[in-house]
Tab-separated table of C-alpha atoms in Angstrom:
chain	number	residue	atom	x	y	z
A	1	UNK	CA	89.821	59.461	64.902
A	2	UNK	CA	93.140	58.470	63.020
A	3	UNK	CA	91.292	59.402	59.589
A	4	UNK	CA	90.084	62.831	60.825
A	5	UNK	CA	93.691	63.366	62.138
A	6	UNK	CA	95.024	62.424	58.288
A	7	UNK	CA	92.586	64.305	57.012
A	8	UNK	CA	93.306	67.291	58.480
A	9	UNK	CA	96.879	66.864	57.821
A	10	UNK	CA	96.606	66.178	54.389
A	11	UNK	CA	94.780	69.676	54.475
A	12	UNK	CA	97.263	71.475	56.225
A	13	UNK	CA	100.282	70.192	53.972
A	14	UNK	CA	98.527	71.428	50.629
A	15	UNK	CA	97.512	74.968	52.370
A	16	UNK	CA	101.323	75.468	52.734
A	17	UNK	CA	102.291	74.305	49.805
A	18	UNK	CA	99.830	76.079	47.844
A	19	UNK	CA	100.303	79.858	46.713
A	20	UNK	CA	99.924	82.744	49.475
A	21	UNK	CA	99.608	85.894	46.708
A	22	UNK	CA	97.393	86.262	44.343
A	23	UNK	CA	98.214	89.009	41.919
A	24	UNK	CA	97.170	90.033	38.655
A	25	UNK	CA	96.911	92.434	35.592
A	26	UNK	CA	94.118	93.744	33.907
A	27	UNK	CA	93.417	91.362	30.613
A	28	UNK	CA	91.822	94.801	29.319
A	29	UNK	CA	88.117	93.268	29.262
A	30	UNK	CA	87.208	93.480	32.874
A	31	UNK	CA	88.717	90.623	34.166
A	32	UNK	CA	92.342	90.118	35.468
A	33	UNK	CA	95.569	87.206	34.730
A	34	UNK	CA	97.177	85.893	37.376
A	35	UNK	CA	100.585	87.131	37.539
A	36	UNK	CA	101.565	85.092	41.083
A	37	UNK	CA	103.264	87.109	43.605
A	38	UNK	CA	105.950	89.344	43.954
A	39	UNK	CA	109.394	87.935	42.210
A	40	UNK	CA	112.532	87.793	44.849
A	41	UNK	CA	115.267	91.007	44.125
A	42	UNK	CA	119.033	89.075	44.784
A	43	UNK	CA	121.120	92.240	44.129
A	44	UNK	CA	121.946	95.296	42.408
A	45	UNK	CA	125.152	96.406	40.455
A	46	UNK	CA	126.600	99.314	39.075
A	47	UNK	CA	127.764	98.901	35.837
A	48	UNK	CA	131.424	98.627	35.332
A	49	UNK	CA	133.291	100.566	32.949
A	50	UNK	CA	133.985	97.086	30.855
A	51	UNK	CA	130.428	96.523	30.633
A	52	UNK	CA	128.611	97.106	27.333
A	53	UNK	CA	125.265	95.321	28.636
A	54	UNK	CA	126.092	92.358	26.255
A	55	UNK	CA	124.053	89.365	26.819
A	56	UNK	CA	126.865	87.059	27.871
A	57	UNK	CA	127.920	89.928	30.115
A	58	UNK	CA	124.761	90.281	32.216
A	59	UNK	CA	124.597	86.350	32.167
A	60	UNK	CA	128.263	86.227	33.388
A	61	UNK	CA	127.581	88.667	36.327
A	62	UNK	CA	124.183	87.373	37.013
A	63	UNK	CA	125.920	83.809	37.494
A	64	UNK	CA	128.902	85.188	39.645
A	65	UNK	CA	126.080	87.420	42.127
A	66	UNK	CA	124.616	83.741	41.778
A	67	UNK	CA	127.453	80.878	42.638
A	68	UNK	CA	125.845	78.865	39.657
A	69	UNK	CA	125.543	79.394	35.331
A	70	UNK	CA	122.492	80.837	34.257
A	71	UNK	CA	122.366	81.175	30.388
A	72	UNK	CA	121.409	83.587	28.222
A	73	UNK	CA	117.463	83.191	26.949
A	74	UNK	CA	115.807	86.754	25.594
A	75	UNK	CA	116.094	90.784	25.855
A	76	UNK	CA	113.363	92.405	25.719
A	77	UNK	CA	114.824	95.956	24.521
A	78	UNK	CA	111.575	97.261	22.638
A	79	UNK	CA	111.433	101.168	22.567
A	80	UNK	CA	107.843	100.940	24.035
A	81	UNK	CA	109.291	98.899	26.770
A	82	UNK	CA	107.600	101.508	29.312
A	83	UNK	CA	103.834	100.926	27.686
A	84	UNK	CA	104.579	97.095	28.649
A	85	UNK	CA	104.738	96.832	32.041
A	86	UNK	CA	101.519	96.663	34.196
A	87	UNK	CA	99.605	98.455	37.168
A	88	UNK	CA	99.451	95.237	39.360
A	89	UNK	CA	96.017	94.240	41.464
A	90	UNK	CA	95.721	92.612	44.299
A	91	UNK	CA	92.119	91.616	45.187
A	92	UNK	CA	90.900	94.065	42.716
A	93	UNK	CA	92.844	96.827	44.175
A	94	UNK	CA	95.878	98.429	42.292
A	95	UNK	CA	99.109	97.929	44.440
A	96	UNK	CA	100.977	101.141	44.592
A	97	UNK	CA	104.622	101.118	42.682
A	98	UNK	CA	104.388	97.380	41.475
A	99	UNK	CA	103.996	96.107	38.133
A	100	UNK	CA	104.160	93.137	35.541
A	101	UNK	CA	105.758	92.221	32.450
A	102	UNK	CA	104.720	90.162	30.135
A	103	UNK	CA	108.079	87.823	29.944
A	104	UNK	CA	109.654	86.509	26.373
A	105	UNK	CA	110.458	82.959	27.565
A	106	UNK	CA	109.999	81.567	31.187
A	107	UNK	CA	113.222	82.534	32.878
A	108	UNK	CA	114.215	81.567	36.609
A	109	UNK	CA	116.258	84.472	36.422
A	110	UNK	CA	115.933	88.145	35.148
A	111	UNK	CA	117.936	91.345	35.294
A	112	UNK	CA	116.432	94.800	35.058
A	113	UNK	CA	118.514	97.642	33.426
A	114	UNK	CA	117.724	101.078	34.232
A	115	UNK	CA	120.008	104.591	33.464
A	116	UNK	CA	120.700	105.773	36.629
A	117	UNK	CA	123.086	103.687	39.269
A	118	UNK	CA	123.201	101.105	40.628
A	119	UNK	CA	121.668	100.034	37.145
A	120	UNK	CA	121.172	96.176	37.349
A	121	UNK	CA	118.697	94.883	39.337
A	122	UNK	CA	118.771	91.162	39.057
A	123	UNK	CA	115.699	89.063	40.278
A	124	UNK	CA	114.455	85.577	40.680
A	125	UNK	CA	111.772	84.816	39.253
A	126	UNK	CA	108.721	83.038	41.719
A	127	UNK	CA	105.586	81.610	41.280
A	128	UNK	CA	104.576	82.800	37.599
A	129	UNK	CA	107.376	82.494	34.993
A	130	UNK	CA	105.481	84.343	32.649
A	131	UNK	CA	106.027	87.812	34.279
A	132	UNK	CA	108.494	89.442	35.756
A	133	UNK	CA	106.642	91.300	39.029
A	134	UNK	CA	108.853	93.678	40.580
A	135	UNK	CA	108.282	96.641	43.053
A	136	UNK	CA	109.577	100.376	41.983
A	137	UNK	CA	110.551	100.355	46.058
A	138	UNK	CA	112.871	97.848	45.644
A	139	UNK	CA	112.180	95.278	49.029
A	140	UNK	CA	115.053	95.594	51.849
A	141	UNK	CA	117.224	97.925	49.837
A	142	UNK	CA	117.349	101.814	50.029
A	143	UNK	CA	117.284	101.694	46.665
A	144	UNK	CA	114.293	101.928	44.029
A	145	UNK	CA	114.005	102.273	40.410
A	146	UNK	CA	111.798	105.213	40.945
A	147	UNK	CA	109.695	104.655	37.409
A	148	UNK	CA	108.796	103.020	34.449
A	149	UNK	CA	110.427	105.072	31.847
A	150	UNK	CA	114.308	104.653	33.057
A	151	UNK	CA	114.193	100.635	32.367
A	152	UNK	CA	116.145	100.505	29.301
A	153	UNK	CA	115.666	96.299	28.987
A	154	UNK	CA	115.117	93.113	30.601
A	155	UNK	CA	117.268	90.242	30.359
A	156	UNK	CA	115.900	86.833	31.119
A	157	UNK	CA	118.047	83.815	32.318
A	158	UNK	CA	117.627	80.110	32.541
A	159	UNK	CA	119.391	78.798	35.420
A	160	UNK	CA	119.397	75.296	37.649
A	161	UNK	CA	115.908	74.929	38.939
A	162	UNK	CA	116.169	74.917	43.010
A	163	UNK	CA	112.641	73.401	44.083
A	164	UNK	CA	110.373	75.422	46.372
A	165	UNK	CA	110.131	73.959	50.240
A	166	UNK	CA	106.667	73.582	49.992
A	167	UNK	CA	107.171	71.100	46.700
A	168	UNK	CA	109.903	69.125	49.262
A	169	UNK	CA	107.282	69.110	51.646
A	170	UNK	CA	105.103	67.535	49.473
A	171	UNK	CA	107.143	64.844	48.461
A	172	UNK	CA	108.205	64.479	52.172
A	173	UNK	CA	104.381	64.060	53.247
A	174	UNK	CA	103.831	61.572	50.157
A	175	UNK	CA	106.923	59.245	50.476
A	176	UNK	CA	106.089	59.070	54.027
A	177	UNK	CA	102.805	57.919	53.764
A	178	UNK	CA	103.780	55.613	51.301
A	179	UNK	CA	106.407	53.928	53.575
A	180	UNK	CA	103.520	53.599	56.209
A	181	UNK	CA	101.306	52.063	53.799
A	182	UNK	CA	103.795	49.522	53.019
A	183	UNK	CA	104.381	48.905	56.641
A	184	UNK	CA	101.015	48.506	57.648
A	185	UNK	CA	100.433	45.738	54.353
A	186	UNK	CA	103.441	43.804	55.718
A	187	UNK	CA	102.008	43.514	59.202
A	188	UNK	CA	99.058	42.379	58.315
């Protein structure tokens, strides 16, 4: 009974720690690359009369919005920025208004910089740091970045890596069973 019971723990701790998206983007063959899920938007910003859009700029405000230093790691201000970014699938099924971009580096951090204001849209990166995954509707805002074509570049950040619950859970579950391991060998 006690090993079912473990068992079926064991299962449950690894089905929360273990991905609950799974988006992707065409590879243009058929199939599809897993992009993970949809990155987190922090905040937006409209850009102050000081700012040229610099990249120790955008890293200074994106470390202020964020209490901590990020640092500067890549732009990505290519003129066929727009032809970059990806119809995202979900299941096979094209999600309507979100899409992927292919990242320079693996930032924890990225900014998005459109024309119109607010014009910053800084992000934090998920599951996959490969792409930046962002929704046009920008989530539990009013605001949106309404399409492709205004994004003028993407800034990517490296910042202090915060680990995920489910990875504390998972060293949680594991120290504790190793404490109760040792217990039961010094009983015995």
């Amino acid at each position: 009974m006690k090993k079912n019971l473990a068992a079926l723990a064991t299962i449950a701790i690894l089905a929360i720690g273990s991905s609950a998206s799974a988006l992707s983007v065409s590879d243009g063959s058929g199939g599809y690359i897993d992009v993970g899920g949809l990155d987190y938007f922090v905040t937006s910003a409209d850009n102050p009369a000081y700012f040229t859009g610099s990249p120790a700029e955008e890293a200074a405000w994106a470390s202020s919005v964020l209490g901590f230093t990020v640092v500067y790691s890549a732009k990505n201000e290519d003129e066929n920025l727009e032809s970059q970014w990806k119809q995202v699938f979900d299941g096979g099924s094209a999600v309507s208004g979100v899409y992927a971009l292919s990242l320079l580096t693996n930032p924890e951090y990225f900014a998005v910089k459109i024309g119109d204001e607010p014009n910053h849209y800084l992000y934090q990166n998920l599951s996959n740091y490969s792409y930046a995954v962002i929704s046009l509707d920008v989530p539990g805002t009013t605001e949106d970045i309404k399409n492709l074509g205004k994004i003028s570049h993407v800034t990517e950040f490296k910042g202090t890596p915060v680990p995920e619950p489910s990875t504390m859970l998972m060293l949680g579950a594991g120290l504790l069973g190793l404490g109760l391991y040792g217990r039961r060998r010094v009983r015995k």
